[in-house]
Amino acid sequence: CTGNLARGVAVDDAEGASTLVITGISANVEPASGVSGISFKRSAGDIVLDARTSSFTINAAAGADGILAQTAGGLVRLTSALGINGGDFGIRAITNRNVMLTNRGGLNNQVLGGILVDIDGRGGAATDIDIVNSGAITTVVGAGRFAAIELRSAGAGDTEIDNDGNLTITQGGGSSDTAQTGPHTYGIRFSGIG
């Protein structure tokens, strides 16, 4: 996809695609409330999503994510260099298989967290998670458990995170910290990793 993507991009099983490349964006992506900036969903099979560098950004509203990649029974390989402002999560990947996620764009003002990798363990297979982040992540969150980068997994497998980005979290308008602010706010959080 290229050009004016102001309303967002949504790809699902009906398109029959397993790869989505976003390049040459000519305007900010500003979808309606509740609509993700880029959404790539498949009921099964691998997903490859490549959102390339642009001077334009994704400006997401609450109730949706900047980028969402979701599949069952397939690998998620997601690379983004886009700046993302607002939304629930800047980038969210959901699958019951392996995830390789690389982010080079700045993620700002998400209300639930910057990056979430959610592995649904019902598939029964070991899952490997590899996250490389060099983008600055600045989240402003409410009460609850939130992180700049969060991994949720019920299965066994290898997990690797390489973070060179600045992680700043502000909880409920309070002070900010690169490691932890408040009792349930984290720079990087692991939940149920086997």
Tab-separated table of C-alpha atoms in Angstrom:
chain	number	residue	atom	x	y	z
A	1	CYS	CA	0.000	0.000	0.000
A	2	THR	CA	1.193	3.467	-0.825
A	3	GLY	CA	-0.064	7.037	-1.150
A	4	ASN	CA	-2.781	8.669	0.951
A	5	LEU	CA	-3.722	6.157	3.655
A	6	ALA	CA	-5.361	8.701	5.952
A	7	ARG	CA	-8.315	6.429	6.813
A	8	GLY	CA	-6.013	3.558	7.744
A	9	VAL	CA	-5.275	0.163	6.200
A	10	ALA	CA	-7.242	-3.000	7.014
A	11	VAL	CA	-6.323	-6.372	5.490
A	12	ASP	CA	-8.033	-9.651	6.422
A	13	ASP	CA	-8.696	-13.132	5.019
A	14	ALA	CA	-10.879	-11.748	2.234
A	15	GLU	CA	-7.808	-10.213	0.556
A	16	GLY	CA	-5.928	-13.530	0.617
A	17	ALA	CA	-2.629	-11.798	1.432
A	18	SER	CA	0.131	-13.008	3.721
A	19	THR	CA	2.428	-9.992	3.197
A	20	LEU	CA	1.623	-6.300	3.593
A	21	VAL	CA	4.140	-3.583	2.725
A	22	ILE	CA	3.371	0.044	3.624
A	23	THR	CA	5.606	2.511	1.797
A	24	GLY	CA	5.486	6.006	0.323
A	25	ILE	CA	2.762	7.337	2.628
A	26	SER	CA	1.700	10.806	1.449
A	27	ALA	CA	-0.394	11.923	4.479
A	28	ASN	CA	-0.760	11.179	8.172
A	29	VAL	CA	-2.772	8.043	8.915
A	30	GLU	CA	-5.665	9.254	11.092
A	31	PRO	CA	-8.355	6.575	11.282
A	32	ALA	CA	-11.715	6.994	12.990
A	33	SER	CA	-12.065	6.246	16.690
A	34	GLY	CA	-11.881	2.497	17.344
A	35	VAL	CA	-10.072	1.798	14.034
A	36	SER	CA	-6.398	0.763	13.998
A	37	GLY	CA	-4.022	2.703	11.753
A	38	ILE	CA	-2.794	-0.523	10.155
A	39	SER	CA	-4.669	-3.769	10.841
A	40	PHE	CA	-3.564	-7.104	9.356
A	41	LYS	CA	-5.646	-10.069	10.540
A	42	ARG	CA	-5.716	-13.677	9.338
A	43	SER	CA	-7.613	-16.616	10.787
A	44	ALA	CA	-4.591	-18.866	10.047
A	45	GLY	CA	-1.168	-18.668	8.450
A	46	ASP	CA	1.850	-16.401	8.604
A	47	ILE	CA	1.791	-12.608	8.525
A	48	VAL	CA	4.599	-10.421	7.231
A	49	LEU	CA	4.001	-6.704	7.781
A	50	ASP	CA	6.603	-4.118	6.721
A	51	ALA	CA	5.766	-0.469	7.478
A	52	ARG	CA	8.613	1.544	6.015
A	53	THR	CA	10.004	4.936	7.013
A	54	SER	CA	7.883	7.980	6.325
A	55	SER	CA	7.841	11.592	7.445
A	56	PHE	CA	4.127	11.030	8.138
A	57	THR	CA	2.800	9.316	11.269
A	58	ILE	CA	-0.052	7.156	12.469
A	59	ASN	CA	-2.322	9.127	14.821
A	60	ALA	CA	-4.570	6.552	16.486
A	61	ALA	CA	-7.467	7.149	18.878
A	62	ALA	CA	-8.308	5.175	22.014
A	63	GLY	CA	-10.065	1.872	21.384
A	64	ALA	CA	-7.622	0.770	18.676
A	65	ASP	CA	-3.902	0.336	18.032
A	66	GLY	CA	-1.422	2.106	15.811
A	67	ILE	CA	-0.475	-1.221	14.203
A	68	LEU	CA	-2.239	-4.549	14.856
A	69	ALA	CA	-1.016	-7.894	13.430
A	70	GLN	CA	-3.098	-10.917	14.417
A	71	THR	CA	-3.177	-14.539	13.256
A	72	ALA	CA	-3.700	-18.052	14.608
A	73	GLY	CA	-1.346	-20.878	13.725
A	74	GLY	CA	1.185	-18.652	12.023
A	75	LEU	CA	4.329	-16.611	12.475
A	76	VAL	CA	4.106	-12.831	12.854
A	77	ARG	CA	7.047	-10.954	11.326
A	78	LEU	CA	6.467	-7.240	11.834
A	79	THR	CA	8.865	-4.409	10.989
A	80	SER	CA	7.936	-0.772	11.515
A	81	ALA	CA	9.799	2.496	11.139
A	82	LEU	CA	6.673	4.654	11.437
A	83	GLY	CA	6.064	7.146	14.210
A	84	ILE	CA	2.849	6.295	16.077
A	85	ASN	CA	0.923	8.688	18.318
A	86	GLY	CA	-1.949	7.686	20.617
A	87	GLY	CA	-4.081	4.562	20.583
A	88	ASP	CA	-4.317	1.724	23.082
A	89	PHE	CA	-0.988	0.157	22.018
A	90	GLY	CA	1.473	1.552	19.509
A	91	ILE	CA	2.125	-1.934	18.121
A	92	ARG	CA	0.292	-5.141	19.059
A	93	ALA	CA	1.104	-8.642	17.725
A	94	ILE	CA	-1.184	-11.572	18.588
A	95	THR	CA	-0.613	-15.208	17.563
A	96	ASN	CA	-0.037	-18.685	18.992
A	97	ARG	CA	3.256	-19.108	17.146
A	98	ASN	CA	6.560	-17.239	16.830
A	99	VAL	CA	6.892	-13.455	16.707
A	100	MET	CA	9.743	-11.436	15.244
A	101	LEU	CA	9.107	-7.743	15.789
A	102	THR	CA	11.416	-4.852	14.923
A	103	ASN	CA	10.472	-1.263	15.716
A	104	ARG	CA	12.526	1.788	14.763
A	105	GLY	CA	9.777	4.417	15.036
A	106	GLY	CA	8.872	6.556	18.025
A	107	LEU	CA	5.749	5.475	19.942
A	108	ASN	CA	4.084	8.299	21.858
A	109	ASN	CA	1.130	8.708	24.226
A	110	GLN	CA	-0.365	5.223	24.082
A	111	VAL	CA	-2.779	4.565	26.966
A	112	LEU	CA	-2.107	0.813	27.492
A	113	GLY	CA	1.519	0.468	26.398
A	114	GLY	CA	3.992	0.907	23.559
A	115	ILE	CA	4.514	-2.663	22.281
A	116	LEU	CA	2.503	-5.757	23.235
A	117	VAL	CA	3.334	-9.271	22.030
A	118	ASP	CA	0.511	-11.582	23.107
A	119	ILE	CA	1.098	-15.303	22.552
A	120	ASP	CA	-2.085	-17.341	22.864
A	121	GLY	CA	-0.822	-20.629	24.316
A	122	ARG	CA	-3.736	-22.760	23.106
A	123	GLY	CA	-1.746	-23.882	20.056
A	124	GLY	CA	0.353	-26.179	22.252
A	125	ALA	CA	3.650	-25.502	20.462
A	126	ALA	CA	6.710	-23.774	21.879
A	127	THR	CA	6.864	-20.174	20.761
A	128	ASP	CA	9.903	-17.975	20.226
A	129	ILE	CA	9.683	-14.215	20.682
A	130	ASP	CA	12.309	-11.854	19.272
A	131	ILE	CA	11.858	-8.102	19.761
A	132	VAL	CA	14.290	-5.441	18.565
A	133	ASN	CA	13.389	-1.874	19.496
A	134	SER	CA	15.400	1.266	18.790
A	135	GLY	CA	12.488	3.703	18.842
A	136	ALA	CA	11.770	5.929	21.820
A	137	ILE	CA	8.611	4.823	23.645
A	138	THR	CA	6.775	7.398	25.770
A	139	THR	CA	3.511	6.141	27.255
A	140	VAL	CA	1.000	7.904	29.473
A	141	VAL	CA	-1.090	5.297	31.261
A	142	GLY	CA	-3.893	5.167	33.796
A	143	ALA	CA	-4.307	2.860	36.758
A	144	GLY	CA	-3.444	-0.819	36.259
A	145	ARG	CA	-0.491	-2.855	34.970
A	146	PHE	CA	1.189	-1.308	31.956
A	147	ALA	CA	4.577	-1.439	30.244
A	148	ALA	CA	6.462	0.243	27.442
A	149	ILE	CA	7.196	-3.269	26.089
A	150	GLU	CA	5.135	-6.223	27.302
A	151	LEU	CA	5.271	-9.942	26.488
A	152	ARG	CA	2.409	-12.269	27.401
A	153	SER	CA	2.890	-15.978	26.807
A	154	ALA	CA	1.503	-19.199	28.261
A	155	GLY	CA	3.854	-21.482	26.329
A	156	ALA	CA	7.520	-22.460	26.415
A	157	GLY	CA	10.096	-21.077	24.016
A	158	ASP	CA	12.969	-18.636	23.706
A	159	THR	CA	12.508	-14.943	24.367
A	160	GLU	CA	14.976	-12.267	23.306
A	161	ILE	CA	14.622	-8.500	23.633
A	162	ASP	CA	17.166	-6.038	22.278
A	163	ASN	CA	16.181	-2.530	23.329
A	164	ASP	CA	18.215	0.571	22.486
A	165	GLY	CA	15.235	2.923	22.656
A	166	ASN	CA	14.431	5.317	25.472
A	167	LEU	CA	11.495	3.970	27.534
A	168	THR	CA	9.522	6.576	29.486
A	169	ILE	CA	6.276	5.834	31.283
A	170	THR	CA	4.037	8.301	33.090
A	171	GLN	CA	1.219	6.911	35.188
A	172	GLY	CA	-1.895	8.965	35.844
A	173	GLY	CA	-0.187	12.283	35.198
A	174	GLY	CA	2.469	11.543	37.846
A	175	SER	CA	6.232	11.531	37.545
A	176	SER	CA	7.968	9.631	34.773
A	177	ASP	CA	10.756	7.089	34.949
A	178	THR	CA	12.690	4.975	32.467
A	179	ALA	CA	12.391	1.852	34.626
A	180	GLN	CA	9.249	1.945	36.738
A	181	THR	CA	6.719	4.486	37.975
A	182	GLY	CA	4.071	3.501	40.443
A	183	PRO	CA	3.435	-0.025	41.701
A	184	HIS	CA	2.291	-1.583	38.407
A	185	THR	CA	4.118	0.267	35.627
A	186	TYR	CA	7.142	-1.274	33.911
A	187	GLY	CA	9.684	-0.477	31.226
A	188	ILE	CA	9.699	-4.121	30.072
A	189	ARG	CA	7.242	-6.645	31.504
A	190	PHE	CA	7.044	-10.439	31.104
A	191	SER	CA	3.797	-12.173	31.951
A	192	GLY	CA	3.560	-15.976	32.002
A	193	ILE	CA	6.710	-16.553	29.943
A	194	GLY	CA	7.552	-20.292	29.997
